[in-house]
Coordinates of C-alpha atoms and ligand atoms in Angstrom, one line a residue:
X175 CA 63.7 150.4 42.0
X176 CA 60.4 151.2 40.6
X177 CA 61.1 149.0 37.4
X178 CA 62.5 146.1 39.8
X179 CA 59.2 146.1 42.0
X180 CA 57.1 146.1 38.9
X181 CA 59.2 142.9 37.5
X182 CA 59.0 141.1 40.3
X183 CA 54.9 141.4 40.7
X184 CA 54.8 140.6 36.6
X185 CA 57.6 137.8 37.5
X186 CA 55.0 136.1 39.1
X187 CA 53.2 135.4 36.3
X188 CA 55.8 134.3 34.4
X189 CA 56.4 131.4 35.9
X190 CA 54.7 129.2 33.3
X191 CA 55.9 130.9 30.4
X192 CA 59.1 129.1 28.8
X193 CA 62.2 131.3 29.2
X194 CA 63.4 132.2 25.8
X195 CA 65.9 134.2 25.0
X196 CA 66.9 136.8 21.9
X197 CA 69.8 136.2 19.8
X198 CA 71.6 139.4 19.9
X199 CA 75.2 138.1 20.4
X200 CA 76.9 141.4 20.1
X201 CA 79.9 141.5 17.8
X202 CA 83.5 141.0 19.5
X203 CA 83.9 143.7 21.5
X204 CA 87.5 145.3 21.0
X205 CA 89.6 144.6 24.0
X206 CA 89.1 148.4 25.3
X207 CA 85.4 148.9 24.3
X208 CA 82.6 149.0 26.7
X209 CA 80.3 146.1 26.1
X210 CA 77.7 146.3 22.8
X211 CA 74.6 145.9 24.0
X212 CA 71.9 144.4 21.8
X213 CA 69.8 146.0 19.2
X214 CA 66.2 145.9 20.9
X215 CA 65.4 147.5 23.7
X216 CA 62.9 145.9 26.1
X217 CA 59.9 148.8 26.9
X218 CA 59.6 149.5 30.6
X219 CA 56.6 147.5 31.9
X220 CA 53.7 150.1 32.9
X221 CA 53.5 150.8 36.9
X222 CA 49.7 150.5 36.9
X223 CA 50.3 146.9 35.0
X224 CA 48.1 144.1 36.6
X225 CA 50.3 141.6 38.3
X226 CA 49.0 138.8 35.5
X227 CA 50.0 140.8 32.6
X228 CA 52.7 139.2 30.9
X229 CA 52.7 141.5 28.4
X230 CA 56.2 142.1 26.6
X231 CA 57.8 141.7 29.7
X232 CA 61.0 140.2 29.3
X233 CA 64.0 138.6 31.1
X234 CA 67.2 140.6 30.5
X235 CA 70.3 139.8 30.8
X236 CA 73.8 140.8 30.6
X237 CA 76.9 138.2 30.5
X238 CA 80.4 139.1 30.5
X239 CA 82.1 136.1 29.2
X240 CA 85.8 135.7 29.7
X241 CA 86.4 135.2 25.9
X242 CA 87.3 132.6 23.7
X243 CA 90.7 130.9 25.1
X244 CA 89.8 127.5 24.6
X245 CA 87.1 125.2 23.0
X246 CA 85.4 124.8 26.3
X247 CA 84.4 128.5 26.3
X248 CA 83.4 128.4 22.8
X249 CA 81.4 125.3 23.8
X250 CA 79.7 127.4 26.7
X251 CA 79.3 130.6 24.4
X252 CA 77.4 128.4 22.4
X253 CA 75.2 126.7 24.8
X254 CA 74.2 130.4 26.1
X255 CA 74.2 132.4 22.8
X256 CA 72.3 129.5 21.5
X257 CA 69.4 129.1 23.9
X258 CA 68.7 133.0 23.9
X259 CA 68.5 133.0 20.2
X260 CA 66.4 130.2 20.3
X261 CA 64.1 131.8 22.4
X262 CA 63.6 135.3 21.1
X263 CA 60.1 136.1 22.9
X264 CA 60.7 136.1 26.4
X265 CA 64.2 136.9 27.0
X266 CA 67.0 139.6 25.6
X267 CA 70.8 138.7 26.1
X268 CA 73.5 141.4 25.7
X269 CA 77.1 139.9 25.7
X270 CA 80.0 140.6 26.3
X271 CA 83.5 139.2 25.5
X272 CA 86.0 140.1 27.7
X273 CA 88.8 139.2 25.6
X274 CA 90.5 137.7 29.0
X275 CA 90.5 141.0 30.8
X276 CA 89.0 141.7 34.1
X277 CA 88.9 145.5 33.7
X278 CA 86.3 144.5 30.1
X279 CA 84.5 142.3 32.6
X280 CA 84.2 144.8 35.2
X281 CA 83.7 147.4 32.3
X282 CA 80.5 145.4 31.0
X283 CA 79.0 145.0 34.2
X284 CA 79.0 148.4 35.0
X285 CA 77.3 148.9 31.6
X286 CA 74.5 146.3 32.7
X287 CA 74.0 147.9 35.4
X288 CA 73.4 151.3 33.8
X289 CA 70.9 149.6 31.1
X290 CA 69.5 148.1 34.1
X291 CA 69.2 144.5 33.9
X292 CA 67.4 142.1 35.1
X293 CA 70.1 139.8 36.3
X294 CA 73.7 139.7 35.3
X295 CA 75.9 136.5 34.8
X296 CA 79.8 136.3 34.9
X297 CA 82.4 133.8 34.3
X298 CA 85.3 135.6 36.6
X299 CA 88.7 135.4 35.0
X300 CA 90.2 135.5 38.4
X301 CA 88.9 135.1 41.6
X302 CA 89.8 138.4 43.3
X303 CA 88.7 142.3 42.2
X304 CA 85.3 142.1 42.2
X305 CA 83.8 143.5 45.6
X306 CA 83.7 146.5 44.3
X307 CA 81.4 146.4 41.2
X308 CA 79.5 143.5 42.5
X309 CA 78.2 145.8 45.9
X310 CA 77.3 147.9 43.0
X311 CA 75.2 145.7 40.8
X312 CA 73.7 145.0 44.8
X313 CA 73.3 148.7 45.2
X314 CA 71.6 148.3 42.0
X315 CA 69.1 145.3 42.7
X316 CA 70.5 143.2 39.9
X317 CA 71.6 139.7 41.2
X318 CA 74.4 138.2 40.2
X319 CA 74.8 134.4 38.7
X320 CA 78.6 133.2 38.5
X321 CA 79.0 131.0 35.7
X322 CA 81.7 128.4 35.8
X323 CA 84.5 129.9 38.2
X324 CA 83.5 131.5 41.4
X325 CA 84.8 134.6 42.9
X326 CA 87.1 135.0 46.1
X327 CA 84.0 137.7 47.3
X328 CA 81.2 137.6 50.6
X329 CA 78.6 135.0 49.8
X330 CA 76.2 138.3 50.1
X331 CA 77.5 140.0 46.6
X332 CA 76.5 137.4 44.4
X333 CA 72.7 134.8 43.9
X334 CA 74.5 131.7 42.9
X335 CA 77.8 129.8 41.0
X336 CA 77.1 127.1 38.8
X337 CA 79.5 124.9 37.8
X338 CA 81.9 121.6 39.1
X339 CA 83.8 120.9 41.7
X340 CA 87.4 121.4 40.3
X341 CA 89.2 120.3 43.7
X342 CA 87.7 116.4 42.8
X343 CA 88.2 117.1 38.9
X344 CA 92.0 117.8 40.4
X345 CA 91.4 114.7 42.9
X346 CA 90.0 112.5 39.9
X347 CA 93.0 113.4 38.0
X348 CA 95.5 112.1 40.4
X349 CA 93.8 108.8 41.3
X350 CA 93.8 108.2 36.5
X351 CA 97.3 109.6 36.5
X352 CA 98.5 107.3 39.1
X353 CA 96.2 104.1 37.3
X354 CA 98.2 105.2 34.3
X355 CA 101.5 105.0 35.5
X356 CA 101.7 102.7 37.9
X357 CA 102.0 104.6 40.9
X358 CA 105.1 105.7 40.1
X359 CA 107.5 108.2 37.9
X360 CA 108.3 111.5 37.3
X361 CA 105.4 114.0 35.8
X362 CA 105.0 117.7 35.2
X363 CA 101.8 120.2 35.6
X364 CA 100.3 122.4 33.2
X365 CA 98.4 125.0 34.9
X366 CA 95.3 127.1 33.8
X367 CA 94.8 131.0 33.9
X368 CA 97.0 132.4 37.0
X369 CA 94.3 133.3 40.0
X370 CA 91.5 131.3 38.1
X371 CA 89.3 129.4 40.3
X372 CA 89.4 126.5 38.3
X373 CA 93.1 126.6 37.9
X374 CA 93.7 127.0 41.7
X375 CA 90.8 124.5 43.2
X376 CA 92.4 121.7 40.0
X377 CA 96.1 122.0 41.2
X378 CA 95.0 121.7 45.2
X379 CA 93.0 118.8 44.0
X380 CA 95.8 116.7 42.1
X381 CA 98.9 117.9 44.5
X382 CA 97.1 117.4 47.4
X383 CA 95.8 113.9 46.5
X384 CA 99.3 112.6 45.0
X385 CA 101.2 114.0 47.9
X386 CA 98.4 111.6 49.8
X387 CA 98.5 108.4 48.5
X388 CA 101.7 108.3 45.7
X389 CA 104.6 108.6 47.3
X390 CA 106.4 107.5 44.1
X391 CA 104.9 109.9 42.2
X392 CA 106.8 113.2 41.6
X393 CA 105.7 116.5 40.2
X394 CA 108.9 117.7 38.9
X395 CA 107.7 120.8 37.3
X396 CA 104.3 123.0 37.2
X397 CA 103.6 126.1 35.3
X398 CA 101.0 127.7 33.6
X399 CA 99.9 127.7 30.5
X400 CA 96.7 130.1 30.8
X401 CA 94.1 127.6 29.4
X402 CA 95.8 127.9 25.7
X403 CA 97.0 125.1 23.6
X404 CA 99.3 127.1 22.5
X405 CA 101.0 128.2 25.7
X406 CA 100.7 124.6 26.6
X407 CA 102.7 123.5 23.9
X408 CA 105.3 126.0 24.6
X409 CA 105.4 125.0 28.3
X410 CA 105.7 121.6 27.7
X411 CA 108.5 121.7 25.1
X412 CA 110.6 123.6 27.9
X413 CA 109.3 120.7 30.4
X414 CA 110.7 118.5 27.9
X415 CA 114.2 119.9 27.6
X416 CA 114.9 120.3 31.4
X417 CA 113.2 116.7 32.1
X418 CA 113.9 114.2 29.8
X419 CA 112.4 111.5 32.2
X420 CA 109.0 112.4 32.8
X421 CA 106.3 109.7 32.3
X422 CA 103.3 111.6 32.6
X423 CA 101.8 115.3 31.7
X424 CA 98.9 116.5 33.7
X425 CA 96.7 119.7 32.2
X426 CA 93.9 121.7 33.5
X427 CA 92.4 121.5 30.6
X428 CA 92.3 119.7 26.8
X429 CA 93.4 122.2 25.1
X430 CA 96.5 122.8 27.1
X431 CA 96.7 118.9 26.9
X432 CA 96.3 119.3 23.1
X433 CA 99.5 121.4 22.7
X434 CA 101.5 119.2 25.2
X435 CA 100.6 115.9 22.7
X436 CA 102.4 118.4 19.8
X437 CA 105.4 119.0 21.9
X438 CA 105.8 115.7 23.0
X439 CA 105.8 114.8 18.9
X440 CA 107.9 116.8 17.7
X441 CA 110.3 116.0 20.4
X442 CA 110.5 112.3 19.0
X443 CA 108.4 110.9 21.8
X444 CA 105.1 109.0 21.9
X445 CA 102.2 110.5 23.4
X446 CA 99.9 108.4 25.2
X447 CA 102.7 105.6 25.8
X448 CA 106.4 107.3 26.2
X449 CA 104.3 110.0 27.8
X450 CA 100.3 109.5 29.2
X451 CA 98.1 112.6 29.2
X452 CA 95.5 113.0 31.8
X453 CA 93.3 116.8 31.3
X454 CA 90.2 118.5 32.0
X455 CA 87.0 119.8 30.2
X456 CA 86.1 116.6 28.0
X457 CA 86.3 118.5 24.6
X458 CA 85.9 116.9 20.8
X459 CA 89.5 117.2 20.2
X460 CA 90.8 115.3 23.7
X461 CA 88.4 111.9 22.3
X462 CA 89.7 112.4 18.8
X463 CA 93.1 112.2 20.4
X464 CA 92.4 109.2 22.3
X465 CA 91.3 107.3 19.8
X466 CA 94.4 108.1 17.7
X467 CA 96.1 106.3 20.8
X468 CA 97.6 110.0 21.8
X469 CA 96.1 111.0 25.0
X470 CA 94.6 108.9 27.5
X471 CA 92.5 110.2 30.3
X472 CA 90.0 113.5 30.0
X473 CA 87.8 114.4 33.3
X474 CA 84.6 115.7 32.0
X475 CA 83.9 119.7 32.9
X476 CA 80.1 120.4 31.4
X477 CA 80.3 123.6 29.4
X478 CA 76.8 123.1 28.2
X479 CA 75.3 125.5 30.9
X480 CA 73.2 127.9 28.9
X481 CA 69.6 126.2 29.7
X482 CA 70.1 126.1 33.5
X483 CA 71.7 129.7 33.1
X484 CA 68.4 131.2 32.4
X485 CA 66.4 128.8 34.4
X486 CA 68.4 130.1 37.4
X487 CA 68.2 133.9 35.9
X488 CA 64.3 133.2 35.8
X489 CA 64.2 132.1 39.1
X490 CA 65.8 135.2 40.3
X491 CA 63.5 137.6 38.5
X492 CA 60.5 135.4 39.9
X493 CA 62.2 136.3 43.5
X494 CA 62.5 133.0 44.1
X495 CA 65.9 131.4 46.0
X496 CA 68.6 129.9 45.2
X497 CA 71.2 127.0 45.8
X498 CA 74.2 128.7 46.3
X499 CA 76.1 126.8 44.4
X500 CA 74.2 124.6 42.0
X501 CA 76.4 121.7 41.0
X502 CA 77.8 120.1 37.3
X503 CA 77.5 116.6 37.6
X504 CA 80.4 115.1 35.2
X505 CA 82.0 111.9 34.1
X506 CA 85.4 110.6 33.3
X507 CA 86.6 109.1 30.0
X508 CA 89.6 107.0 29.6
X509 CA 91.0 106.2 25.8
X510 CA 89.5 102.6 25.9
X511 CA 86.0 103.7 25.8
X512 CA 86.6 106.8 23.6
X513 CA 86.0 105.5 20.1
X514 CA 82.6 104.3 21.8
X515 CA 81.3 107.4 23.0
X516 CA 83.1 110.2 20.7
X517 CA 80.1 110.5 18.2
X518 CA 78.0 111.1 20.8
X519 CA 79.7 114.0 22.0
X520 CA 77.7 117.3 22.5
X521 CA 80.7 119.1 22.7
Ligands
GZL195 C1 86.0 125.5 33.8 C2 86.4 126.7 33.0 C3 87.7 126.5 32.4 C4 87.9 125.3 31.4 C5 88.9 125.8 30.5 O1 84.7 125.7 34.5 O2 86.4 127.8 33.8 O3 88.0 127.6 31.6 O4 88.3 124.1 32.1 C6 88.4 127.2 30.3 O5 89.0 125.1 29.3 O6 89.3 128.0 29.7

């Protein structure tokens, strides 16, 4: 608690001082391996340290990232492994993949805790399972930031959760898919990661608004395809088989999309005109596919969140609050504007 006290006077001062971060992406951690944690240790600030020394003081943090399931996490491992290694002076990351496991999450947070961290982020696989360690990392005085998908917990156990709203991605969704087809036909539902926030607030979204306002439209069949392209490819060739009529493929994400634009291929069929794609996320490969005429409607999903990461983890340190839930803004893109924007991509 000492340590915490001592950071929070010296926090003060670092308030004008960027936020930088050190590269020290830790290797893949094997899927039953506690976290790595980072080559350099940060020394423990003196007690007697006057509040305006910034001294080596530095922000550390600890991120358990889900893994590396589909381009949009890459894209977000980037944007964070990137800024800390870009900023090597002021701030020391230790990551974690989780290899899509909760228990190497919950196993890497325990592990932050116990190196003591400043604050520590997390992209939950699921939504429930987490009281437990996160009234620990309380216990501990380490705030938690969730990145990207929230947690089914009391608002109490965790600082903030930044990312979109994936009920109106879901809502956005229906209202393209419907402009698309005409209000009208028969269409099928990949899902994302079973118990994923994203997953669950992007299916409420687009069911709930078709079952609104198109009453032609059908959903005919909806199962998941845990975020993969290559699940989604599997699902959708057995979507194919039983439902020969469908007119429309909706996927929680690109990727998922991606693999649904191979099925529908190699079953004979069009993509993008015997069968339109609407997805999630905004990723290279959903533009490169709507300018080949193959997919035709991606709602953006900004992975890019690395900078406002820290800003927010800085923030915390300082002891200053919070929004509790600071907010993506995104956009949509629809295949007639693709070729136009795809080279300006940043992800
Ligand atoms: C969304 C994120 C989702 C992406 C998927 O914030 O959690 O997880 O939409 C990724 O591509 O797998």
């Amino acid at each position: 608690m000492k340590k915490r006290l001592v950071s929070s006077i010296l926090c003060a001062a670092m308030v004008a001082a960027t936020i930088a971060g050190c590269g020290s992406a830790a290797p893949e951690t094997a899927a039953t391996t506690a976290p790595a944690t980072t080559v350099e240790e940060t020394e423990t600030p003196k007690a007697d340290a006057p509040a305006t020394d910034v001294g080596s003081e530095k922000l550390v943090v600890g991120f358990a990232q889900i893994g590396q399931e589909s381009g949009w996490r890459d894209a977000e491992t980037m944007s964070i492994q990137t800024y800390a290694s870009e900023h090597t002076d002021t701030v020391e990351l230790k990551f974690a993949d989780a290899q899509q496991k909760q228990e190497n999450q919950i196993k890497a947070i325990k592990s932050f805790i116990e190196q003591d961290v400043d604050v520590i982020g997390l992209a939950p696989v699921v939504e429930t399972g987490w009281d437990q360690v996160f009234a620990e990392a309380q216990d501990a005085g380490i705030p938690i930031i969730l990145l990207d998908r929230t947690a089914d917990v009391d608002e109490s156990l965790y600082a903030t959760f930044i990312g979109s709203d994936f009920i109106e991605e879901g809502k956005e969704a229906a209202r393209q898919m419907a402009e698309l087809i005409g209000g009208k036909g028969k269409i099928v539902e990949l899902e994302g990661t079973v118990g994923a926030s994203a997953a669950t607030d992007r299916k409420t979204g687009f069911d709930e608004e078709i079952a609104a306002n198109y009453p032609d439209i059908e959903i005919v069949a909806s199962q998941t395809g845990d975020f993969t392209r290559a699940q989604g490819k599997e699902v959708m060739e057995s979507f194919l088989k039983s439902n020969p009529d469908i007119v429309g493929v909706y996927a929680h994400n690109d990727d998922m999309a991606l693999g649904a634009i191979e099925a529908i291929k190699e079953a004979g069929l069009k993509p993008g005109e015997d069968i339109v794609t609407v997805s999630v996320d905004g990723v290279k490969g959903i533009f490169e596919a709507m300018v080949a005429g193959e997919a035709n409607c991606t709602v953006e999903c900004n992975p890019l969140l690395g900078p406002l990461f820290f800003e927010t983890a800085a923030k915390l340190k300082n002891g200053e609050s919070v929004e509790k839930w600071v907010k993506s803004v995104d956009g949509v893109f629809t295949s007639d504007i693709a070729a136009d924007v795809i080279d300006s991509r940043a992800y």
